[in-house]
Short mmCIF file of C-alpha atoms and ligand atoms in Angstrom, two decimals:
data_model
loop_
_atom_site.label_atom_id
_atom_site.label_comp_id
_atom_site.label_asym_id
_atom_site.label_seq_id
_atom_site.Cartn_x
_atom_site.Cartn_y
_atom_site.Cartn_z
CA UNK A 74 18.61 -48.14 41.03
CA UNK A 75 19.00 -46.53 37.73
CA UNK A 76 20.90 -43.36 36.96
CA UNK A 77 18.82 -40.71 36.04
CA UNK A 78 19.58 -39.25 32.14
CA UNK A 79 21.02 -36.29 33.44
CA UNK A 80 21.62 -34.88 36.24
CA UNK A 81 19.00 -33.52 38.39
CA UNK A 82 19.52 -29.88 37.26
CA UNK A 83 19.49 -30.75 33.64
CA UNK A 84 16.87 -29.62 31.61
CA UNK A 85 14.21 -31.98 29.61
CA UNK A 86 15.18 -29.52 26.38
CA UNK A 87 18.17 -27.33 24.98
CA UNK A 88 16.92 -25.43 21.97
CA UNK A 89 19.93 -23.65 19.77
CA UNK A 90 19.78 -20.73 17.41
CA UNK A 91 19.49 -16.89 17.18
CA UNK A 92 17.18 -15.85 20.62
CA UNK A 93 14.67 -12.90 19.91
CA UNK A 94 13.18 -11.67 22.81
CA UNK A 95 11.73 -8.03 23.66
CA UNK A 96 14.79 -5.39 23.29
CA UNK A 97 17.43 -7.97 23.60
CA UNK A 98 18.90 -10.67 20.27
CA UNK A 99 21.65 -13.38 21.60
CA UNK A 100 23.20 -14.40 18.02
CA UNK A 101 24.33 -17.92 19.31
CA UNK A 102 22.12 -18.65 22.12
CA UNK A 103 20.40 -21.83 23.89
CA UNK A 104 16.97 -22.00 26.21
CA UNK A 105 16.89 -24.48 28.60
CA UNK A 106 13.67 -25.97 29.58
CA UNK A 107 12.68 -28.70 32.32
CA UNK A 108 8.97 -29.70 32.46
CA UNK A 109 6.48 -26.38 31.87
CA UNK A 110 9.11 -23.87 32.36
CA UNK A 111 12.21 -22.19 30.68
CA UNK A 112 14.97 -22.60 33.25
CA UNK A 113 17.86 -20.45 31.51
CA UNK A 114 18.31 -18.70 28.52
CA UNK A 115 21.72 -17.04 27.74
CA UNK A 116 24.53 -17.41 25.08
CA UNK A 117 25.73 -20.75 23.47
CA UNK A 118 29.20 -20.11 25.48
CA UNK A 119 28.38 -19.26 28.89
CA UNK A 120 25.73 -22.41 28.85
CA UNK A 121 26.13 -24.06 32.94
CA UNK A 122 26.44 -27.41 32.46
CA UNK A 123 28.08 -29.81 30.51
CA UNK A 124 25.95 -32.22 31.37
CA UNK A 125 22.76 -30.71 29.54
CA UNK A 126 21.12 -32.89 26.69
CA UNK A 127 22.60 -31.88 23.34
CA UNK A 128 21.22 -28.56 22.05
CA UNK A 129 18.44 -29.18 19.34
CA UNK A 130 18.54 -26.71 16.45
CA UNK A 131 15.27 -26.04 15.18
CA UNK A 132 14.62 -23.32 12.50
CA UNK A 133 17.61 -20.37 13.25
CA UNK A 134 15.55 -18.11 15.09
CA UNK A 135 13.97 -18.41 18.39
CA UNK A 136 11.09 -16.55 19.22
CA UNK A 137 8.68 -16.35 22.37
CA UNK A 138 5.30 -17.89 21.85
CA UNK A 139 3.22 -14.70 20.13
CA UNK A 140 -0.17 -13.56 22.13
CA UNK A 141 -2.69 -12.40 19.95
CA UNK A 142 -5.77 -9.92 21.72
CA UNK A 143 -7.70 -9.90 19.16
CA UNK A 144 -8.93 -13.17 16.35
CA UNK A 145 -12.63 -14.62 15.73
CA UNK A 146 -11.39 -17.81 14.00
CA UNK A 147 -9.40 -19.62 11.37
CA UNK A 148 -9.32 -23.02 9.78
CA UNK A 149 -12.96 -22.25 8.71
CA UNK A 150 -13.19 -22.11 12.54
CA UNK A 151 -15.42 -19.21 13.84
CA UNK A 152 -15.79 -18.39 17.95
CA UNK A 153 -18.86 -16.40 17.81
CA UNK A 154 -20.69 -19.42 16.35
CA UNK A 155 -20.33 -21.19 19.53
CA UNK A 156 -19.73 -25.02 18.22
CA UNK A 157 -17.10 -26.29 20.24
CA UNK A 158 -15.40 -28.26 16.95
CA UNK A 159 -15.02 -25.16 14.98
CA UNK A 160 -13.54 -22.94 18.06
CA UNK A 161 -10.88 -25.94 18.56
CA UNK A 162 -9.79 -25.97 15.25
CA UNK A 163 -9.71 -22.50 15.06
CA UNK A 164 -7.77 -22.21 18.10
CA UNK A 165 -5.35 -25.31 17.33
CA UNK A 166 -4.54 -23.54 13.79
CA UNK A 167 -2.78 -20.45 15.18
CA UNK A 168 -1.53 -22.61 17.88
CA UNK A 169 0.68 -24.41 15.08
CA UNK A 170 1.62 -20.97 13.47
CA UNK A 171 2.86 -19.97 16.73
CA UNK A 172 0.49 -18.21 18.77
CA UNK A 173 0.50 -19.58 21.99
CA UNK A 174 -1.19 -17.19 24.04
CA UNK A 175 -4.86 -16.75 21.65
CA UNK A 176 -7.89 -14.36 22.80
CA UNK A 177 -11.25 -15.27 21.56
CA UNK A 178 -13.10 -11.94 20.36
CA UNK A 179 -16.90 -12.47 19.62
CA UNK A 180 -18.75 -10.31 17.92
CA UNK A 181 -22.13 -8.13 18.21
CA UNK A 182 -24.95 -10.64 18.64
CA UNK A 183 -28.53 -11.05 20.66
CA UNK A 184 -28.38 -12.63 23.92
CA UNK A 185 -28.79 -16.07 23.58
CA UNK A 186 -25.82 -16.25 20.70
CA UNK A 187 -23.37 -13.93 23.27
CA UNK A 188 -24.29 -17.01 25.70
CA UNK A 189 -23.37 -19.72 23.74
CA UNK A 190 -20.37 -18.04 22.11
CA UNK A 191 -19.70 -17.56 25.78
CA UNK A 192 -19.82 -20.50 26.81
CA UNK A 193 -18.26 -22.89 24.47
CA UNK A 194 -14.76 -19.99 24.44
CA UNK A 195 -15.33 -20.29 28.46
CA UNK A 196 -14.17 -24.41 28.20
CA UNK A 197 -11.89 -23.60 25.79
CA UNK A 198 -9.78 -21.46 28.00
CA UNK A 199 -10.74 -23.97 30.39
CA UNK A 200 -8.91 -26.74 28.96
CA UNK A 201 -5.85 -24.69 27.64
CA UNK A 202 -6.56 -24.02 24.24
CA UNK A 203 -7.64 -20.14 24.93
CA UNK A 204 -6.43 -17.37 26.97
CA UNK A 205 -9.43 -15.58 27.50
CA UNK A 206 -12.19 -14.27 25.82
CA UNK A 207 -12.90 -10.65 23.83
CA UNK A 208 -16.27 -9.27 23.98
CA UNK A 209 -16.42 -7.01 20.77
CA UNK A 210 -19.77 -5.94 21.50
CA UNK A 211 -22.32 -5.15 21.77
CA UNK A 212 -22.07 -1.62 23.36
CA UNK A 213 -20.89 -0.08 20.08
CA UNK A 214 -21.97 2.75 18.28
CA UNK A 215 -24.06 1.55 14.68
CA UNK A 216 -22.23 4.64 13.04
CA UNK A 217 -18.89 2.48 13.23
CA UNK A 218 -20.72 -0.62 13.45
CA UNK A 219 -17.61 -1.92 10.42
CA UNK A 220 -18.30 -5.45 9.77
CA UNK A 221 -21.06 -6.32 12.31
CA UNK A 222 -24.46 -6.07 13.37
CA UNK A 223 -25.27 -2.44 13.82
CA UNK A 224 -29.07 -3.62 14.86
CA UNK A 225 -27.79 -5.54 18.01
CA UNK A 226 -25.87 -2.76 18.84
CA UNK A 227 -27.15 -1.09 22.16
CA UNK A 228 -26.28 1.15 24.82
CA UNK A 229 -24.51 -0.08 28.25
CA UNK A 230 -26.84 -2.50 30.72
CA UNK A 231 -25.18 -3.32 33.55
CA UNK A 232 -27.15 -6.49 34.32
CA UNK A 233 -26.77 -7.75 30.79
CA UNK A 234 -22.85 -7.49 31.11
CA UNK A 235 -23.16 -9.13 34.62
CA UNK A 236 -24.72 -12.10 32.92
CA UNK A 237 -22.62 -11.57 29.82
CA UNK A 238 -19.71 -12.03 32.38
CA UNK A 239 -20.91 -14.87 34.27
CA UNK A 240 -21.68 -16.70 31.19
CA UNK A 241 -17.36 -16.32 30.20
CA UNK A 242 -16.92 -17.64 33.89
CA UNK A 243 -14.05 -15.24 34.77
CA UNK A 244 -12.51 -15.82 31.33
CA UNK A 245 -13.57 -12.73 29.84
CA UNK A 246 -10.10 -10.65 30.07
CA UNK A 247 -11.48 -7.09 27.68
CA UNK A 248 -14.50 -5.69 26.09
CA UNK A 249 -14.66 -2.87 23.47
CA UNK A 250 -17.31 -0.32 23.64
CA UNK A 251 -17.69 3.13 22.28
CA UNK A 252 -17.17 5.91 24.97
CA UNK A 253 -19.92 8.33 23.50
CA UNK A 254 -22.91 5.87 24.74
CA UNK A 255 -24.79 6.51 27.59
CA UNK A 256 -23.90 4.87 30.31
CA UNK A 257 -20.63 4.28 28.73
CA UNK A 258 -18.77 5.91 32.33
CA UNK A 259 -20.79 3.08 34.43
CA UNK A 260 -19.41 0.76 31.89
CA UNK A 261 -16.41 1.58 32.60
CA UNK A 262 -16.58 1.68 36.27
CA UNK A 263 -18.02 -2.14 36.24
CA UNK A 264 -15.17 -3.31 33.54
CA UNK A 265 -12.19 -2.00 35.64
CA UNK A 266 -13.62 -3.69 38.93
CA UNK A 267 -14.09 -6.92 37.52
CA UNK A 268 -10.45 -6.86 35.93
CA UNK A 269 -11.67 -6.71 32.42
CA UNK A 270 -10.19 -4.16 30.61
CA UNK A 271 -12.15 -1.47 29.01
CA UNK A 272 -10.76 -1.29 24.74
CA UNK A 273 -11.81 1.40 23.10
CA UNK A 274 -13.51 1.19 19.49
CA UNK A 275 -16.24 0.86 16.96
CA UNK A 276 -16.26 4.26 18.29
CA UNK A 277 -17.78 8.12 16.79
CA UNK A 278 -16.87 9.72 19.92
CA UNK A 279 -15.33 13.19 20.11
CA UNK A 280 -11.81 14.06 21.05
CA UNK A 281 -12.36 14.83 24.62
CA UNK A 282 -14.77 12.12 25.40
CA UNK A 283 -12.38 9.79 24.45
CA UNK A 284 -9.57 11.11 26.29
CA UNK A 285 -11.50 11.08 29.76
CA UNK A 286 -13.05 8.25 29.09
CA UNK A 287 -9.46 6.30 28.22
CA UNK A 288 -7.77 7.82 31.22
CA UNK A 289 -10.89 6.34 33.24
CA UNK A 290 -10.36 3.00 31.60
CA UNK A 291 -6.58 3.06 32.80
CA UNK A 292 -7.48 2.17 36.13
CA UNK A 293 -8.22 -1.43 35.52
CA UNK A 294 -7.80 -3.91 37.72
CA UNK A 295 -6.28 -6.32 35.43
CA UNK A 296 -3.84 -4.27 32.82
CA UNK A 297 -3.62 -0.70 34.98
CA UNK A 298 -4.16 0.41 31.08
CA UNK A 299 -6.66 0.90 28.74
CA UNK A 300 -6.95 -0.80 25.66
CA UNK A 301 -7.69 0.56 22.25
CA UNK A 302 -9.57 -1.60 19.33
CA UNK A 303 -7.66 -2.06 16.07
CA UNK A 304 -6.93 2.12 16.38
CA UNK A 305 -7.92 3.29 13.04
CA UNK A 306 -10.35 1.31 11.88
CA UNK A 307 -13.89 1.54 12.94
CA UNK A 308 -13.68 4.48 14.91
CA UNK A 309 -13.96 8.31 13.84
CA UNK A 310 -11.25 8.91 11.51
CA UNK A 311 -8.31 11.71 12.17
CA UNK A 312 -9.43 15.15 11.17
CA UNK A 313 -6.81 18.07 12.57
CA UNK A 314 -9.92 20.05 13.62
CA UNK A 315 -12.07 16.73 14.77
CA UNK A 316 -8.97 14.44 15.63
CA UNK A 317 -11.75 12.28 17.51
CA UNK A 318 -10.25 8.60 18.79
CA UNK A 319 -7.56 8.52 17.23
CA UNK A 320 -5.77 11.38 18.76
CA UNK A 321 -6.80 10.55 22.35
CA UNK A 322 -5.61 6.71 22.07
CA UNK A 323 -2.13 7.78 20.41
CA UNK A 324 -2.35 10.58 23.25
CA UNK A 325 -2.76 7.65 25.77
CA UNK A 326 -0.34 5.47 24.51
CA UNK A 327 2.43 8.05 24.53
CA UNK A 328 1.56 8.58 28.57
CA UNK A 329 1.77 4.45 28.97
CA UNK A 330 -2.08 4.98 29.76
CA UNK A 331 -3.35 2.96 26.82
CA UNK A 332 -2.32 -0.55 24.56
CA UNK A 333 -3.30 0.11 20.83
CA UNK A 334 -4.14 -2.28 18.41
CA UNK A 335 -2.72 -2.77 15.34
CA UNK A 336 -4.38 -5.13 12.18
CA UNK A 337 -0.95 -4.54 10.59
CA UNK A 338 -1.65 -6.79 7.52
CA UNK A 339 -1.35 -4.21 4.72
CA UNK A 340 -4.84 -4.06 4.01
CA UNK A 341 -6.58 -2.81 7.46
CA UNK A 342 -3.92 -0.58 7.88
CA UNK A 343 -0.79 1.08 5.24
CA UNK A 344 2.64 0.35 5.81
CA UNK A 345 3.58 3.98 6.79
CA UNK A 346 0.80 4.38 9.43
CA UNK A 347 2.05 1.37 10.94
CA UNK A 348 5.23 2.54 10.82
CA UNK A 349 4.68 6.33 12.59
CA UNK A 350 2.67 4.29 15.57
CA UNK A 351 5.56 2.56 16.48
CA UNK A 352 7.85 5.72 15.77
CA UNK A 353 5.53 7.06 18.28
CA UNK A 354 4.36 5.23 20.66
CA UNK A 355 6.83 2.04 20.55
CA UNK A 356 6.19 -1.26 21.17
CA UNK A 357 5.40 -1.20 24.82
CA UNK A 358 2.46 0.86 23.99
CA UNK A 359 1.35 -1.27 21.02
CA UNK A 360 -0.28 -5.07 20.46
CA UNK A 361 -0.09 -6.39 17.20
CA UNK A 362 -3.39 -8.39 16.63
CA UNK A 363 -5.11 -10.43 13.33
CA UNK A 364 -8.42 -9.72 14.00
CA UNK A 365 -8.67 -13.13 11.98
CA UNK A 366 -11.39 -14.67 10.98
CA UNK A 367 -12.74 -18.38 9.85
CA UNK A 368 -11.13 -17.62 6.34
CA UNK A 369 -7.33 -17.32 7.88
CA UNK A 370 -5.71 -20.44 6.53
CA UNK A 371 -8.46 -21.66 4.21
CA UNK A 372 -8.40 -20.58 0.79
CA UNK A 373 -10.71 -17.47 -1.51
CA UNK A 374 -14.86 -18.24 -0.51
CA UNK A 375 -17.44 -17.09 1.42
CA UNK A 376 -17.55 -17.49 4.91
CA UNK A 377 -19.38 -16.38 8.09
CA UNK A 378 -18.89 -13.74 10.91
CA UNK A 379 -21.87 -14.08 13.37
CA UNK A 380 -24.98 -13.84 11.35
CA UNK A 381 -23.14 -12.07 8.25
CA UNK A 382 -21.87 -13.41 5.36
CA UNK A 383 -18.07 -12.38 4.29
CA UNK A 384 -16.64 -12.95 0.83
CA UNK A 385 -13.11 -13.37 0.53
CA UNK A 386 -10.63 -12.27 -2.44
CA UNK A 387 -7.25 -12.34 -3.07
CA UNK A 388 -7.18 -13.64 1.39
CA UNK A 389 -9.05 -9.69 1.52
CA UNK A 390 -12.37 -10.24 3.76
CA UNK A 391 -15.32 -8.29 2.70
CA UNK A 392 -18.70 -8.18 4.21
CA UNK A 393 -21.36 -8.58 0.73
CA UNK A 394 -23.76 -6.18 1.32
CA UNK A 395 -27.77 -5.48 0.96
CA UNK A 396 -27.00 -5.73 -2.99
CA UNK A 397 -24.50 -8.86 -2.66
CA UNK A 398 -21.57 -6.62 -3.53
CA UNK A 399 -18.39 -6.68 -1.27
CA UNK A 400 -18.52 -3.64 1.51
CA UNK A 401 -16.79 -3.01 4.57
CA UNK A 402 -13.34 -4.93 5.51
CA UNK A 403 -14.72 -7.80 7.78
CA UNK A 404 -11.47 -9.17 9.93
CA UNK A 405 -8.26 -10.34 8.41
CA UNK A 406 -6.84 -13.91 7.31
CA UNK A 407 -3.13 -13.55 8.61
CA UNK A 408 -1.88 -15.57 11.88
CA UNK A 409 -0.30 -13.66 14.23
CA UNK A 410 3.58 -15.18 12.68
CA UNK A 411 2.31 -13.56 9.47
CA UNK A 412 1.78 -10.33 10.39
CA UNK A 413 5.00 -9.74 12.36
CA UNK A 414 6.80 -11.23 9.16
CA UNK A 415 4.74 -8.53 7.12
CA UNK A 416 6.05 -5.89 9.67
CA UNK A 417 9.57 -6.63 9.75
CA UNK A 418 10.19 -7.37 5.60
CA UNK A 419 7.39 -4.94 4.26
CA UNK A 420 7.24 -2.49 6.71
CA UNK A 421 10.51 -2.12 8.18
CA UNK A 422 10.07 -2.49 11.70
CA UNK A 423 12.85 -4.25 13.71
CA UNK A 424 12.60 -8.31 14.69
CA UNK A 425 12.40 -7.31 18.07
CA UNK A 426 10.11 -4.18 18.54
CA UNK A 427 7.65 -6.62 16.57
CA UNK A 428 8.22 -9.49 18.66
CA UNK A 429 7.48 -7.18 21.69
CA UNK A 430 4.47 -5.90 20.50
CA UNK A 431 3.14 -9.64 19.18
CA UNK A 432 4.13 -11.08 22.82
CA UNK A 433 5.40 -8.74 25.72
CA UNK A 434 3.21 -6.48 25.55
CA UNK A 435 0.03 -8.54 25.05
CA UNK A 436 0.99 -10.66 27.71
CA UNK A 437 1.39 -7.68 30.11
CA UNK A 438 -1.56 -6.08 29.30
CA UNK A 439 -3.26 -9.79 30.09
CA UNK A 440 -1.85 -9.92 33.47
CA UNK A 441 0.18 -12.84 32.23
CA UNK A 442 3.77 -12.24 33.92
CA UNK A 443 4.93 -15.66 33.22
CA UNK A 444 4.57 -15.14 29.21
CA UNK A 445 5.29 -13.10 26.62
CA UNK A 446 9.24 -13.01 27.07
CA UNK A 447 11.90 -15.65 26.63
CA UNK A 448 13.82 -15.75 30.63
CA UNK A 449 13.94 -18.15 33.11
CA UNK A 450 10.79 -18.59 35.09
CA UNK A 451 8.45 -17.72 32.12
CA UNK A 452 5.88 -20.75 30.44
CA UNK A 453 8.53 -22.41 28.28
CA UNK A 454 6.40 -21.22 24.89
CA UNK A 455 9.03 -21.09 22.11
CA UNK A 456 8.33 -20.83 18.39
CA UNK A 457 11.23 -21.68 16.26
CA UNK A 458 11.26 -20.00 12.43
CA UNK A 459 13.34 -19.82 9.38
CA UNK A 460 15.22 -16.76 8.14
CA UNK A 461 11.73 -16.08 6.57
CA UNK A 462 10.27 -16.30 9.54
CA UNK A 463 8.11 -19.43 8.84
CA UNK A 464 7.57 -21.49 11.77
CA UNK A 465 9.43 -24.72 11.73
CA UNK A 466 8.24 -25.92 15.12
CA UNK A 467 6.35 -24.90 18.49
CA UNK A 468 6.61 -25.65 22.06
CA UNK A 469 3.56 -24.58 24.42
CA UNK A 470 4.31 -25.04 28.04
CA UNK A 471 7.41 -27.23 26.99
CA UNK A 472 5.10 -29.67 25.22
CA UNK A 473 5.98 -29.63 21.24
CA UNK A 474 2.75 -28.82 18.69
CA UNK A 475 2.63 -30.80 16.05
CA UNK A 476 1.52 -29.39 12.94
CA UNK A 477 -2.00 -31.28 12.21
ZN1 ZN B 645 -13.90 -4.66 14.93
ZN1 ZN B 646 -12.82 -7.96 15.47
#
């Protein structure tokens, strides 16, 4: 009989290096991890056992793996288009930059396309490489239609969302819609029983129809909070005698009632207004999100969002319009890493409070206990970065990513 490597308490994996997790920073500190799951995480000196593996140091900063609510694609990879290839690489490319927890958001399309979209993100989460799907549309108002397709835009159907939901096979974990539509209330009603949670945007509704309808929204089954769409844009903008959305989902947020999303890449949103939401609201209340697109990690081009063509300069995505000239901001190019590293050295927001906001609190407004933090019992999903907090390496589940 042969001794076993270690003893049976010893972990598969001791990472080293600075620990970042929600509210908390251990300077020297090592994470333990045995098969799928972290089994201890605590400072270099107060590690159990002797009889651990050597500690690996990877990168100098340990960080837990990010969850991103919001992304259509990357890698030239694009979900709404439904071609299971494409949605992989899209999904393996922020998998290597560190997201490990990665929503597929579709966008405003007919039928049949919602379907298929549907249907190829539905195996994805299936097989591991999603978790879960975004509807972003098609109950939006055409007024804030942004970068999609204001003429597929409709009001709430209850049997269409029934099928829309069968179609993502349980997998469909939020859907925005715009509170001011009729039928938006039933909407509501049907998302919160089925444990998807209601997100708020492409939205023109008034102050106080917004309000009711968020506070509505908070009893989901899934989150017990509402969510907000990438607050800001697409929605009514802030006027102090029309303070429409905006005021009711920082309202919300402040009273733990609502999650709002922020495209904090310096070009969907400025530094400073980044900067007041968190002043306000804090992290627990706030998801940091790409709303990425095929272009993220491919280079200047044109490239495709559902049926609409987006032209990207300087990595800034622009819908052309009806004359072929760039119009409306149509999703970002950042990964997840890259816009908590844009947040901490551009806008000033502390490592932590972004690394809650790019993991915690995604994770809990998921439903996803086991994620989202670095402590024992959570999925062992660890991204390891440099002082410029580049990732160096990525564990999902315990397994290591390999850059491709
Ligand atoms: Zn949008
Ligand atoms: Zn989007």
């Amino acid at each position: 009989m042969t001794e076993p490597r270690h003893p049976p308490d010893a972990p598969d994996l001791v990472l080293r290096g600075r620990v970042v997790t929600a509210g908390t920073v251990v300077p020297d500190g090592l994470i333990a991890i045995s098969g799928q799951r972290i089994v201890w995480v605590g400072r270099m000196d107060a590690a159990p056992s002797r009889a651990w593996p050597t500690p690996q140091t990877v990168g100098t900063t340990l960080l837990p793996g990010l969850i991103d609510l919001h992304c259509h694609g990357g890698a030239g990879g694009s979900f709404p288009d439904g071609d299971a290839e494409g949605s992989h690489r899209a999904a393996r490319h922020h998998l290597v930059h560190g997201t490990t927890g990665l929503v597929a958001s579709l966008v405003t399309a007919g039928e049949p396309d919602l379907i298929t979209a549907l249907t190829a993100s539905a195996d994805l989460v299936d097989d591991g490489s999603l978790a879960g799907i975004h509807l972003e549309g098609p109950f939006l108002a055409p007024a804030r239609c942004g970068a999609q397709d204001a003429s597929s835009m409709r009001a709430p159907d209850a049997r269409l969302l029934d099928r829309l939901l069968e179609a993502g096979r349980g997998h469909v974990v939020s859907m925005t819609y715009a509170a001011e539509l009729t039928g938006a209330e039933a909407l509501v009603t049907q998302l919160n029983a089925r444990g998807v949670v209601p997100s708020l945007g492409h939205t023109d509704a008034d102050v106080a129809t917004a309000s009711a309808s968020l506070s509505h929204a908070s009893g989901n089954a899934r989150a017990g909070r509402a969510s907000v769409t990438h607050l800001f844009n697409g929605m009514r903008p802030f006027h102090h005698r029309d303070p429409g959305p905006v005021a009711a989902a920082l309202t919300a947020a402040i009273r733990g009632e609502a999650v709002l999303e922020l495209v904090a890449d310096g070009v969907h949103l400025t530094d400073a207004t980044v900067a007041m939401v968190f002043e306000l609201v804090g992290p627990s209340a706030v998801a940091l999100v790409t709303d990425a697109v095929s272009a993220a990690g491919r280079p200047d081009g044109r490239y495709r969002l559902g049926a609409r063509t987006v032209i990207v300069t300087g990595a800034v995505a622009r819908l052309l319009d009806d004359a072929g000239a760039p119009g409306a901001l149509a999703g970002g190019t950042m990964r997840l890493i890259d816009v908590v590293r844009r947040c901490v050295h551009v806008t000033g927001v502390d490592l932590t409070v972004a690394v809650e906001a790019a993991s915690t609190t995604p994770a809990r407004l998921l439903g996803l206990h086991d994620r989202g933090a670095l402590a024992a019992g959570s999925r062992a999903d660890v991204v390891a970065v440099n002082d410029d907090l580049v990732p160096v390496a990525v564990w999902s589940a315990g397994r290591r990513v390999l850059a491709d």
